[in-house]
XYZ file of C-alpha atoms in Angstrom:
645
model
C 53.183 -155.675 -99.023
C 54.834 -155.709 -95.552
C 56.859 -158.479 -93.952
C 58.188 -157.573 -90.821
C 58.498 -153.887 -89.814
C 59.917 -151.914 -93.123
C 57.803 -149.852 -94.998
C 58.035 -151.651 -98.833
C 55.506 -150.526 -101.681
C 55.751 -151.992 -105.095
C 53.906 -149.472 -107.454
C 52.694 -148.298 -110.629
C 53.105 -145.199 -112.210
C 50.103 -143.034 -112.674
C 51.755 -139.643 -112.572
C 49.268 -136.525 -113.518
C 51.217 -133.100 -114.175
C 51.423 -130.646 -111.836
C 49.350 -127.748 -112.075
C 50.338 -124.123 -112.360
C 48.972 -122.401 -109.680
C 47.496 -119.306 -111.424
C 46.214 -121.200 -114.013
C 46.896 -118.610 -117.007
C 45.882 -120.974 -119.616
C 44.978 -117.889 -122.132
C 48.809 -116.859 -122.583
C 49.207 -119.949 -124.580
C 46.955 -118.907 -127.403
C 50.075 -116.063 -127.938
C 51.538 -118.339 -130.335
C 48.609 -118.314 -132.729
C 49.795 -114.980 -133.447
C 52.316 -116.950 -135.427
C 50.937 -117.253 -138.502
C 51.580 -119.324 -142.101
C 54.260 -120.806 -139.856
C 55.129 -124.298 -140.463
C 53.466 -126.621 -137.679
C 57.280 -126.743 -136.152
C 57.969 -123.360 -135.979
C 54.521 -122.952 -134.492
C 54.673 -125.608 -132.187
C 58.173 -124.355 -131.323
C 56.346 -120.892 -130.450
C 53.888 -122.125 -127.972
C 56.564 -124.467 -126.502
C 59.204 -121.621 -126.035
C 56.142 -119.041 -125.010
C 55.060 -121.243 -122.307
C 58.050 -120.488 -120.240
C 56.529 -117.088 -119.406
C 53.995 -119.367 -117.663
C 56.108 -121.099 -116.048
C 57.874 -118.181 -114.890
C 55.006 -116.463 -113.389
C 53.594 -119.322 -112.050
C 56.499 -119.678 -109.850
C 56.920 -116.234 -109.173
C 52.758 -115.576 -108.287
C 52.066 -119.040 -106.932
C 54.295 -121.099 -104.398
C 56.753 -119.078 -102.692
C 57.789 -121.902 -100.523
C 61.100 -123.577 -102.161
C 63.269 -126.458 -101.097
C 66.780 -126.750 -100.753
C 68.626 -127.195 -104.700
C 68.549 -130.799 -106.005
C 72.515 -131.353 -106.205
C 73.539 -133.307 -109.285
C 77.333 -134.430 -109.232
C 79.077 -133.255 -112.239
C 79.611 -135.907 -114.452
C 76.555 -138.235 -113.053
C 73.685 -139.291 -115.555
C 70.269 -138.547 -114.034
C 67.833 -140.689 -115.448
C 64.161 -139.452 -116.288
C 62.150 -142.200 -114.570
C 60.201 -140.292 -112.153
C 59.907 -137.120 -110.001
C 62.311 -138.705 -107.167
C 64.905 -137.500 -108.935
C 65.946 -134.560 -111.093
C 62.439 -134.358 -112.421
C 59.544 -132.290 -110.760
C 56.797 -132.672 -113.103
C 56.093 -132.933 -116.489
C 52.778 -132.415 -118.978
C 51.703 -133.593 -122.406
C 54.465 -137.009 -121.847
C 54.198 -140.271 -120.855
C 56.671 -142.652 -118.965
C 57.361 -145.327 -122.055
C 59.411 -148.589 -121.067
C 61.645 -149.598 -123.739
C 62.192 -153.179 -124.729
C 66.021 -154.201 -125.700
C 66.949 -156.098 -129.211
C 67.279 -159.647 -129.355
C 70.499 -160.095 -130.548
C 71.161 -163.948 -131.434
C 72.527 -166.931 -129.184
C 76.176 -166.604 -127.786
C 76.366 -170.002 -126.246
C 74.240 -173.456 -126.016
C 74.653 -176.697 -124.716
C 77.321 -178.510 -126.225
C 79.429 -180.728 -124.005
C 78.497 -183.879 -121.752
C 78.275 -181.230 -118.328
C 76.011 -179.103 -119.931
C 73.518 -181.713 -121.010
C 71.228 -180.100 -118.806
C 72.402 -176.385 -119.101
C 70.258 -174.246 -116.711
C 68.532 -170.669 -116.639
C 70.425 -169.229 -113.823
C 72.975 -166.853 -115.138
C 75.143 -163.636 -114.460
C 77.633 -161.933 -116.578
C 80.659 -159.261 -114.797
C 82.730 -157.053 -116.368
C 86.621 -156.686 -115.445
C 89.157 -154.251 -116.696
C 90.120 -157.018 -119.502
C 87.094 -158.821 -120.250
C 83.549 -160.090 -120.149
C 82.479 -163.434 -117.862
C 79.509 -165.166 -118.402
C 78.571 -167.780 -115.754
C 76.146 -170.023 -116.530
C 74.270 -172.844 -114.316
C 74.208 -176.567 -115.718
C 74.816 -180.217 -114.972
C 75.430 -183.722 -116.860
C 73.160 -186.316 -117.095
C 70.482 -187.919 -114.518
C 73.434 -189.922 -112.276
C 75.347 -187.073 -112.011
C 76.069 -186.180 -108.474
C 76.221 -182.167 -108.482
C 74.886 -179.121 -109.987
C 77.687 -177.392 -111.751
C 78.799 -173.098 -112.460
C 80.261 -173.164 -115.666
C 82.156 -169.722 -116.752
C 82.621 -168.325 -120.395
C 84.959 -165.652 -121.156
C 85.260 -162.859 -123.915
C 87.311 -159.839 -124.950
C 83.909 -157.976 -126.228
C 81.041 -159.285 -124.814
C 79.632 -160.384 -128.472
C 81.760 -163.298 -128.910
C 82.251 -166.073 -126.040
C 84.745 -169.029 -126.014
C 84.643 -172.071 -123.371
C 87.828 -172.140 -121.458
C 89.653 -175.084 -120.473
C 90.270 -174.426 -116.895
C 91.453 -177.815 -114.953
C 89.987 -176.546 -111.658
C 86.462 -179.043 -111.242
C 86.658 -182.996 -112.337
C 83.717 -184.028 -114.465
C 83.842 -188.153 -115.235
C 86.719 -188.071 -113.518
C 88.919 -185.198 -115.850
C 89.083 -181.440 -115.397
C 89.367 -180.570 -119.242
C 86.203 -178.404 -118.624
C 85.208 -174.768 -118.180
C 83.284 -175.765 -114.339
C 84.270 -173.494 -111.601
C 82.130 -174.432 -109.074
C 80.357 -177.829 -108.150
C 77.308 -178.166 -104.995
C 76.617 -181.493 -104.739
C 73.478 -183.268 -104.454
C 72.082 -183.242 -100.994
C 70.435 -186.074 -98.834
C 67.553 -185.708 -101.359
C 69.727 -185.835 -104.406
C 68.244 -183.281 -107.094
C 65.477 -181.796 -104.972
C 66.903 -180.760 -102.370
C 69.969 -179.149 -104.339
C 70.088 -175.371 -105.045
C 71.216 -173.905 -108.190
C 72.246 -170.032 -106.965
C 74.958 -168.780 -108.634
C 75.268 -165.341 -109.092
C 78.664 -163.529 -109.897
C 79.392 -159.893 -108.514
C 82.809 -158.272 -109.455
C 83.196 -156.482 -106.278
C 84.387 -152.314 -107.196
C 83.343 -151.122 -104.230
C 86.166 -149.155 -102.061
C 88.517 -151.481 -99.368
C 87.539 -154.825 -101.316
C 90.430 -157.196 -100.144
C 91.976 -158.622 -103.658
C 91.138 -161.882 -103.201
C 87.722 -161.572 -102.442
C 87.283 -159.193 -105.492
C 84.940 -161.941 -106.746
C 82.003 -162.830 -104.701
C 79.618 -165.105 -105.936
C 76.071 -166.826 -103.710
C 74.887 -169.929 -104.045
C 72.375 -172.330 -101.839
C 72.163 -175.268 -100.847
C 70.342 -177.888 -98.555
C 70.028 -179.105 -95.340
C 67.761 -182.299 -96.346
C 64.747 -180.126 -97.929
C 63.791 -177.035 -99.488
C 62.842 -175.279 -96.609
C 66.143 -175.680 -94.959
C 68.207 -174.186 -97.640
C 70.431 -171.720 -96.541
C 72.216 -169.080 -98.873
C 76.482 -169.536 -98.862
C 79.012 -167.235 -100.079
C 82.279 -168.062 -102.267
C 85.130 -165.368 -103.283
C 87.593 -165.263 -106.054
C 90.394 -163.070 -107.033
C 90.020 -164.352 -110.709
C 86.489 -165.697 -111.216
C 87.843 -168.717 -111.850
C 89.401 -169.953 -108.500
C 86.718 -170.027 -105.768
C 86.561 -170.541 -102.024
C 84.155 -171.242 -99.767
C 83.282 -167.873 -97.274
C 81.805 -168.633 -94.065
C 79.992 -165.531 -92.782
C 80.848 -165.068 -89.430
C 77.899 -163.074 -88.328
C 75.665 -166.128 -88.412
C 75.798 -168.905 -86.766
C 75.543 -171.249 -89.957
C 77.768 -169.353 -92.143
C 75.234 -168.264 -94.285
C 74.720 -164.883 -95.420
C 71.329 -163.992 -94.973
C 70.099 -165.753 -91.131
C 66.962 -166.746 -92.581
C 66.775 -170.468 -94.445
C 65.054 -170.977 -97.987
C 65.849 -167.611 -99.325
C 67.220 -169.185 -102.340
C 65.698 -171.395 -104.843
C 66.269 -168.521 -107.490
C 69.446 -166.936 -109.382
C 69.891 -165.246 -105.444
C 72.463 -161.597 -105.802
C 74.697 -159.432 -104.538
C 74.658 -156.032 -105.323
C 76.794 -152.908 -104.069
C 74.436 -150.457 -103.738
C 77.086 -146.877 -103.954
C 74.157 -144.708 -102.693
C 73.990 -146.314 -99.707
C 77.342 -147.584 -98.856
C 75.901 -151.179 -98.358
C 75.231 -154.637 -99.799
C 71.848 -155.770 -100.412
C 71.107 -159.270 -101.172
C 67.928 -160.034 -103.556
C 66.372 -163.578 -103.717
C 62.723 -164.731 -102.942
C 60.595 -165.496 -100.419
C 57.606 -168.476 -100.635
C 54.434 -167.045 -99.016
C 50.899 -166.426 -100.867
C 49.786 -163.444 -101.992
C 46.358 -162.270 -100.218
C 43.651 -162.431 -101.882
C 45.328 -164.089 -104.935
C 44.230 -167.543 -106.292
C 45.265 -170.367 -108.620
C 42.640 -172.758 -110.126
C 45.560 -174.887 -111.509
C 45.607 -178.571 -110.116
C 49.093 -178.331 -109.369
C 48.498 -176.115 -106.072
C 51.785 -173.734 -106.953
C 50.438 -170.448 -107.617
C 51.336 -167.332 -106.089
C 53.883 -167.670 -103.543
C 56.883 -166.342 -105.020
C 57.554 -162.991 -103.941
C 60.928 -161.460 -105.386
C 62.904 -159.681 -102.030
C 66.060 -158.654 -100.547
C 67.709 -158.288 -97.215
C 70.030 -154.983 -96.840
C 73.569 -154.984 -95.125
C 72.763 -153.829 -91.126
C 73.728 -150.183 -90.064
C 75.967 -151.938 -87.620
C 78.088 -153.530 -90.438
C 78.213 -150.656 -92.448
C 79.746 -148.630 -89.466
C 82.439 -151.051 -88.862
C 83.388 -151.024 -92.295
C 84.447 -147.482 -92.011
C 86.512 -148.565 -88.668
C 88.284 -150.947 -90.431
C 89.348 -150.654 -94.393
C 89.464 -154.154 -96.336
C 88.002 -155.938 -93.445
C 86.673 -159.368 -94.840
C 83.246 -159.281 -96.796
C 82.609 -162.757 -94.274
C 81.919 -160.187 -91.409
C 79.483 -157.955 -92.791
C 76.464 -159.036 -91.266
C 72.689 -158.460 -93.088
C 69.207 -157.855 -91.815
C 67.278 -160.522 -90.990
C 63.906 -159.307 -92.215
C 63.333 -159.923 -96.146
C 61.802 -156.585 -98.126
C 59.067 -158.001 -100.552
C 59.750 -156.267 -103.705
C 57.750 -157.330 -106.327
C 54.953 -159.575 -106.493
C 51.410 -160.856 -108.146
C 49.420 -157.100 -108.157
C 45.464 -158.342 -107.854
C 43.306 -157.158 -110.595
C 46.838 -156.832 -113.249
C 47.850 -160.560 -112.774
C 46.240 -163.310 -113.466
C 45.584 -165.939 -111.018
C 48.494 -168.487 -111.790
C 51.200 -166.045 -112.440
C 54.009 -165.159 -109.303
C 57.319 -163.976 -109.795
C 60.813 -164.545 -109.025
C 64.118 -164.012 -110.038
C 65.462 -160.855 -108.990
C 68.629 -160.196 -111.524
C 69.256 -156.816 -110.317
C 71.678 -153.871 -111.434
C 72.394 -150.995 -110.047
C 73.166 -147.537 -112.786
C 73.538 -143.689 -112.258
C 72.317 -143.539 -108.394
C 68.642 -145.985 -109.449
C 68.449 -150.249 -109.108
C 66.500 -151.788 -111.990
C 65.440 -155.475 -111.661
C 63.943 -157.971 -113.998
C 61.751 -160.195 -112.180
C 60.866 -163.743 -113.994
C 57.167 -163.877 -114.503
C 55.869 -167.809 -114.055
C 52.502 -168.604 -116.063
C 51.705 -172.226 -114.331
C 50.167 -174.257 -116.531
C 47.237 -176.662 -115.107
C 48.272 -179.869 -114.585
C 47.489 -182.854 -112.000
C 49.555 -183.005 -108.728
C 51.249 -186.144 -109.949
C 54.006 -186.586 -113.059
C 52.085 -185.991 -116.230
C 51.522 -189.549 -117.847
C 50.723 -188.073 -121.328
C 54.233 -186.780 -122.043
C 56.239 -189.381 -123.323
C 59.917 -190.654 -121.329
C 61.348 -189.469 -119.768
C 59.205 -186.817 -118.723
C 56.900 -188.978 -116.920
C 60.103 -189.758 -114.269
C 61.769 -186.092 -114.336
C 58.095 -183.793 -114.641
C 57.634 -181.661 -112.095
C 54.199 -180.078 -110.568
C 55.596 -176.537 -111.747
C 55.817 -176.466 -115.266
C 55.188 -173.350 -116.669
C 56.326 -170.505 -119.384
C 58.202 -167.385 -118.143
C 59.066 -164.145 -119.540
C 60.901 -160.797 -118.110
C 59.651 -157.491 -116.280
C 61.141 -154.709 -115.230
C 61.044 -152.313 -112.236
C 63.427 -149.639 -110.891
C 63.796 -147.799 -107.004
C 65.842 -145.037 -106.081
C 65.674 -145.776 -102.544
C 68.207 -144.228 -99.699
C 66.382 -145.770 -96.471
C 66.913 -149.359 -95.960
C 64.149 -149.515 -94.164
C 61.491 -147.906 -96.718
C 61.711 -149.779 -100.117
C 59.388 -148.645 -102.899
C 59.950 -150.510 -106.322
C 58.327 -149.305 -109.452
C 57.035 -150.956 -112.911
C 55.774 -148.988 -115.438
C 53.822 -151.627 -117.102
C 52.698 -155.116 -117.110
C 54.404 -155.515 -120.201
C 56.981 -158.128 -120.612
C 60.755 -156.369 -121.126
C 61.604 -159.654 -122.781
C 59.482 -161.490 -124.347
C 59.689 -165.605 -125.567
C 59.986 -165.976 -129.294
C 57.515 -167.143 -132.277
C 57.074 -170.977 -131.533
C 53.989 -173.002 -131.147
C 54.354 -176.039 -128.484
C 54.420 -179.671 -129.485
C 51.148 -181.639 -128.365
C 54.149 -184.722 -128.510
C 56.849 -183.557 -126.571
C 55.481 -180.163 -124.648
C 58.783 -178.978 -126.220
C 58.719 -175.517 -128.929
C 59.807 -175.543 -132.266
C 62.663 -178.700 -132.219
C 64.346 -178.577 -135.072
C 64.169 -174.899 -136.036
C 66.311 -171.700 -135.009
C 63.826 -169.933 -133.022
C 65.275 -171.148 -129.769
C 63.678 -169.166 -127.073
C 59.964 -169.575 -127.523
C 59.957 -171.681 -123.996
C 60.922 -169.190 -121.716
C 63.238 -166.626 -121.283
C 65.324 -165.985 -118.231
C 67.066 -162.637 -117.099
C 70.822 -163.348 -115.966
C 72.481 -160.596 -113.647
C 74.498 -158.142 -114.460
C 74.969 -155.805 -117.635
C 78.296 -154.524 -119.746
C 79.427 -151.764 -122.106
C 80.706 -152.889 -125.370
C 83.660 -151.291 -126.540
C 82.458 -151.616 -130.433
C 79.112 -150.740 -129.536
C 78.993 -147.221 -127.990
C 75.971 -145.837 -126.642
C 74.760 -149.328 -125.922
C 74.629 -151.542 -123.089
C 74.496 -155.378 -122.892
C 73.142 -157.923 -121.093
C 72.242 -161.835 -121.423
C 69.157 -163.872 -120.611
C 68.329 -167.633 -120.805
C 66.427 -168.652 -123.676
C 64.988 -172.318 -124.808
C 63.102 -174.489 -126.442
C 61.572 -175.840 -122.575
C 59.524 -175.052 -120.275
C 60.322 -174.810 -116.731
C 59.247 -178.181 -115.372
C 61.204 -179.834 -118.375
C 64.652 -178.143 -117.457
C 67.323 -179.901 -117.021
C 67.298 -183.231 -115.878
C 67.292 -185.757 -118.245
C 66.416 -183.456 -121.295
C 70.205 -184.049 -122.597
C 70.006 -187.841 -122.447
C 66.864 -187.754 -124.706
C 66.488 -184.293 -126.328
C 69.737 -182.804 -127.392
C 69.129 -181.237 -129.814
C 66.538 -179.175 -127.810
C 68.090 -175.804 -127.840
C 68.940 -173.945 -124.526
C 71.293 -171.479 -124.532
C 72.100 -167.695 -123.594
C 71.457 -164.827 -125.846
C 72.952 -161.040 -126.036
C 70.567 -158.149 -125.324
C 71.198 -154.412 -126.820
C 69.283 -151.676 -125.152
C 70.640 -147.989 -125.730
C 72.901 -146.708 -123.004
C 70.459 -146.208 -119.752
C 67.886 -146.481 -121.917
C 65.421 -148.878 -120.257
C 62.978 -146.046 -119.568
C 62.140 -142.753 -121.336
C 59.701 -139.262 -121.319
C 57.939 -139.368 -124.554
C 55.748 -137.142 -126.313
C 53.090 -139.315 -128.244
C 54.924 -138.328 -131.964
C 51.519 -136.513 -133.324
C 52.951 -133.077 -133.286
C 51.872 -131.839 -129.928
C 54.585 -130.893 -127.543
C 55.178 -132.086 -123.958
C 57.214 -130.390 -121.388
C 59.277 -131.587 -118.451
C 60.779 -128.863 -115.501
C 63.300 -129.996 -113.300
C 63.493 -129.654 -110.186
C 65.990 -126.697 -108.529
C 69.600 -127.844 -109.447
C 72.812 -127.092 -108.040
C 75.710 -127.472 -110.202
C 79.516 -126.950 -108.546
C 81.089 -124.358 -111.860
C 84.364 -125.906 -112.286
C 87.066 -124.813 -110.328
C 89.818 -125.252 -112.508
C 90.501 -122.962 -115.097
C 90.052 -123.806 -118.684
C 87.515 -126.130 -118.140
C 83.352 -125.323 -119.106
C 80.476 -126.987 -118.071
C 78.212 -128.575 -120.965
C 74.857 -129.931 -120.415
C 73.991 -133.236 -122.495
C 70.828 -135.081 -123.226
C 69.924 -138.880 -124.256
C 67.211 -137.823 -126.703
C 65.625 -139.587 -129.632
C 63.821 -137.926 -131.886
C 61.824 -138.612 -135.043
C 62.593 -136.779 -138.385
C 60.030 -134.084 -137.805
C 60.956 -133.979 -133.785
C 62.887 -131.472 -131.850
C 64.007 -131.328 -128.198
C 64.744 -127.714 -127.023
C 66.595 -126.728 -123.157
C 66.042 -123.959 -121.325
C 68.280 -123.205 -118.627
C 67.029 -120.574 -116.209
C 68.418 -119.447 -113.142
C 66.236 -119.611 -110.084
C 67.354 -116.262 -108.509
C 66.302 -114.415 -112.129
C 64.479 -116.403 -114.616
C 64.257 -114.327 -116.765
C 68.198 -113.864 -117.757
C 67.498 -117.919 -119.187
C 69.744 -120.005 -121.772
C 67.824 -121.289 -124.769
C 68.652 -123.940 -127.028
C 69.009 -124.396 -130.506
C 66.962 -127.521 -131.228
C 68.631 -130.736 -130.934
C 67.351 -133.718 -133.287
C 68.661 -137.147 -134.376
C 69.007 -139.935 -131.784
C 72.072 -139.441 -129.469
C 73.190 -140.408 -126.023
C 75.273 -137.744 -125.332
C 73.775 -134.555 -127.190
C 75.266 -131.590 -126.533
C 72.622 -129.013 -125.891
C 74.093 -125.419 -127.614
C 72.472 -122.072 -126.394
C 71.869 -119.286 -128.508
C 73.265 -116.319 -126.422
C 72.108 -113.632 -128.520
C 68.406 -114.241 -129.514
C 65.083 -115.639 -127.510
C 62.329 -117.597 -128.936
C 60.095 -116.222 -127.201
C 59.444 -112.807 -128.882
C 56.068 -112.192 -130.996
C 57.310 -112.266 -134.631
C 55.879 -112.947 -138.189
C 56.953 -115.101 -140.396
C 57.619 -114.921 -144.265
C 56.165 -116.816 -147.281
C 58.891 -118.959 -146.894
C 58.159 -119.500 -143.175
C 60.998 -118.165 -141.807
C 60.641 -115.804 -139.051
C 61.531 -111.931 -139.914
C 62.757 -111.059 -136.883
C 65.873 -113.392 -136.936
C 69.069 -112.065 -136.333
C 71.680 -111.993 -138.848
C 74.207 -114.597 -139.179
C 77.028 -112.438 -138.244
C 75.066 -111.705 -135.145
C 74.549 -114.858 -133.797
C 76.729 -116.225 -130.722
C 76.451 -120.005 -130.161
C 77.818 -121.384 -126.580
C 77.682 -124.844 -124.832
C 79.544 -123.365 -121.765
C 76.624 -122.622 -118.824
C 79.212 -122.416 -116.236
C 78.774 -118.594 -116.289
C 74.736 -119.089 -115.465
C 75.406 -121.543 -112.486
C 78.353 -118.769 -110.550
C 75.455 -116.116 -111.161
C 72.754 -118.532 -109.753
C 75.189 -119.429 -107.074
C 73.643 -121.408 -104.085
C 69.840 -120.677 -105.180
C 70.588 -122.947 -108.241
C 69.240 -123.421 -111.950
C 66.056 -125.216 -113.405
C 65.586 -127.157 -117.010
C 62.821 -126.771 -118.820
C 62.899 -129.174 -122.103
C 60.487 -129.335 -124.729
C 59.599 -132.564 -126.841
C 57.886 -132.672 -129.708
C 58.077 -136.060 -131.395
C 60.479 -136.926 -129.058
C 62.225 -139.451 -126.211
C 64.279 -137.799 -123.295
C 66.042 -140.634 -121.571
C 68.670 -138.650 -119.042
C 70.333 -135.199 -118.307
C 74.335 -135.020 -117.319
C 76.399 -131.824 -116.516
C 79.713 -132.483 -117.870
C 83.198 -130.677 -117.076
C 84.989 -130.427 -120.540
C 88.548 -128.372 -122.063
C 87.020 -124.706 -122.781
C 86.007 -123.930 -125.995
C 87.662 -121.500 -127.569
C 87.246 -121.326 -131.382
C 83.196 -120.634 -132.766
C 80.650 -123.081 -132.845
């Protein structure tokens, strides 16, 4: 989908392995030579004899190679597709992985929260965890309020008392921000409120905080997008943006009306900002009576090449002069023939990890209803129903890209990332399960942003909005009537940059994925190695095993011992004194004859020696799965080893 001039493609993986060019199929029947082998040892076979293919295939078939993939020591390169360290893979699939659910860490609870809302965004700081959350009192209130939450671990959250905003006339609240109600009171309000905590280079301190929100110029389609800094999250300013002649960020008006974001994207050097834009999808329809379908369209604008240049002129200039294209990028939206009629998207709630930006995109199911207030609901949802009522869960896509103006976003499935919970909907009340814990059967509701627990290594976190609603009941007047209607925020746990993996399909059969060429800097300072780890899960029965082969002479290759258990940070160990792939027989206890002795084996993790000999023509990886998840690679600088393994 194209607005404007840039090149943007939202896709869906249907990767097919690439072929080996001389097509020596036969060579893999060697390992049936193996036999009374266990099915590992033989599956291990074929897996380790392959490489001779792979070899020869390189060295008989395509002679043309590209310069070395460089991967910075110490960065995690994630598996998701072959943009990146990957060139192709066989026998795996791409699997997304959902996170676990793991319980409620704050609901509505005073009088400015009676109507606590689903836009949300959580930061991480040096000392602690912020959660910002979106709400607002009852129906004569006259502004929507950005209420913070703070915690030391980023499981358990307190409500500070802050004195900054008055609410009924005291500020014994946790509100940082207040936008009052425009010309149109409610409807014509917006409700952005994202949070970034700035870490990119030259950030002045007291715009270390930078937060978006929107608001109105009389009606929806005059919203414009505003900026706010902080140099404690809990102090804010307004920032005019001096590149436009409103002040707002982004020139063009109604890019709001969603949890709108900033993101530092480090690849790039820039900002992007990711909202939505309103305009049907072609060729999509909704039969609903409400007339609402299908014009969400998730987007961003990226910073301009002009501001990016004077940002390297000038070191801690103001973030109120960076100036951002005026174009939008569609990013995600209804795909015909995968989406049904009445469902559109919005909601961006980006991040941005290891050099890739994921985002989880709010899909809307709208549920048919006549264009006027519902009359069979009883008050006060006759006077606060809206025409857009509907249930919405999360999705996930992810985009390497590195030219502003060609965007491609990718989702591996239609599947929701986050789904609502168990509940059946009340006939009565259109509300689910009052009454019961199972509060987010309504909808669920990415917030932005993600943080590493200190008690929970190898996991990240991140929040969503969950409740017993449904969109078009938010808010309002559901505190006056409803209270004990649960809406609140909940903790997700998804292993550490685990959102996406390589799996083989955990029948026995092994898969196979070959990076592309890599060059590795060997450390320059002595006493250090280089170790190569892997974010692999694997099944009781399941192994993962590494070959490291350099490109210059494949044949003078690293092989692993296999690695199995579940592990973010595996350390991949080479046996330097024996190869796999040798024909060999095995015993009745089927264990191969031809193994060395104990006292003959040599165990390393350094491959720093393999990546001076490869030198400038670089190094592949070849890793074999069977009954397995590969989630990243990382080449890590660590003290020399220098007792045995």
């Amino acid at each position: 989908t194209n607005v404007g001039s840039p090149t943007v493609r939202v896709e869906r993986l249907n990767f097919a392995p690439t072929a080996c060019p001389c097509q020596l199929q036969n060579a893999v029947n060697i390992g049936e030579n193996a036999r009374n082998c266990s099915k590992i040892a033989s599956v291990w076979f074929k897996a380790m004899t392959t490489v001779a293919l792979t070899v020869l295939c390189a060295l008989l078939g395509d002679t043309q190679r590209s310069a070395p993939y460089r991967v910075e020591m110490g960065s995690i390169e994630l598996v998701l597709d072959t943009e990146g360290i990957v060139e192709s893979w066989s026998g795996l699939s791409l699997v997304q992985h959902a996170p676990q659910k793991q319980g409620l860490v704050l609901k509505q609870e005073h009088p400015w929260e009676a109507g606590l809302y689903f836009y949300g965004s959580v930061v991480q700081t040096e000392s602690q965890v912020l959660l910002y959350y979106g709400c607002s009192g009852p129906a004569n209130t006259t502004a929507n309020f950005l209420c913070v939450a703070v915690s030391s671990d980023g499981i358990s959250f307190t409500k500070p008392t802050l004195g900054e905003v008055a609410y009924n006339g005291s500020t014994a609240n946790n509100i940082v921000w207040a936008t009052p109600y425009g010309p149109q009171g409610h409807k014509g309000t917006g409700w952005s409120n994202a949070v970034l905590y700035d870490t990119s280079a030259g950030v002045p301190p007291q715009e270390k905080f930078k937060m978006l929100y929107d608001t109105d110029q009389g009606d929806y389609a005059g919203r414009k997008l505003l900026a706010a800094v902080s140099s404690d999250g809990l102090r804010w300013k307004q920032l005019l943006m001096t590149s436009t002649e409103s002040g707002a960020v982004v020139p063009r008006t109604n890019f709001g009306d969603t949890d709108a974001a900033l993101l530092w994207i480090d690849r790039l050097g820039r900002y992007a900002v990711f909202g939505r834009v309103d305009s049907p999808t072609p060729g999509a329809s909704c039969p609903a009576g409400d007339g609402y379908g299908n014009f969400r369209q998730v987007a961003m604008v990226i910073e301009g090449t002009a501001a990016v240049e004077d940002r390297r002129k000038e070191q801690g200039a103001s973030f109120a002069s960076r100036s951002f294209n005026e174009t939008p990028l569609v990013i995600f939206h209804t795909e015909l023939n995968v989406d049904p009629g009445c469902v559109d998207y919005y909601n961006p709630a980006p991040i941005d990890r290891s050099g890739v930006t994921f985002i989880f995109p709010a899909a809307t199911r709208h549920l048919d209803q006549p264009k006027k207030n519902h009359s069979t609901f009883p008050s006060p949802y006759t006077s606060c129903r809206t025409m857009n009522d509907g249930m919405l869960d999360v999705r996930m896509a992810f985009s390497r890209f590195t030219d502003p103006k060609n965007v491609t976003f990718t989702r591996v499935t239609s599947e929701p990332v986050v789904s609502r919970g168990l509940g059946a909907r009340s006939t009565s009340t259109g509300l689910f399960n009052v009454g019961t814990s199972e509060w987010d059967a309504g909808m669920v509701f990415m917030a932005t942003g993600c943080v590493e627990v200190g008690t929970e290594p190898g996991y990240l976190s991140m929040y969503y909005f969950g409740g017993q609603v449904t969109h078009g009941f938010e808010a309002y007047h559901l505190g006056e009537s409803y209270s004990d209607a649960i809406r609140g925020y909940g903790r997700l746990r998804w292993r550490r940059d685990g959102f996406v993996s390589l799996s083989a399909p955990f029948d026995g059969s092994a898969g196979v994925v070959l990076t592309k060429t890599l060059y590795v800097d060997p450390p320059s300072t002595v006493g250090l190695e280089v170790r190569i780890l892997v974010n692999v899960e694997t099944s009781v029965s399941g192994q993962v095993l590494v070959e490291l082969m350099p490109e210059s002479n494949p044949t003078q290759r690293l092989q692993s011992l296999p690695i199995m258990g579940n592990n973010v940070a595996a350390p991949v160990i080479f046996n330097a004194t024996y190869s796999w792939d040798k024909n060999f027989t095995c015993n009745v206890e089927n264990v191969p004859d031809a193994m060395p002795s104990e006292s003959s084996v040599v165990l390393q993790t350094d491959v720093s020696g393999v990546l001076r000999q490869a030198g400038e023509s670089g190094v592949r990886l070849r890793i074999s799965l069977q009954d397995a998840r590969l989630f990243s690679i990382a080449f890590v600088e660590a003290p020399a080893d220098t007792g045995s393994l």
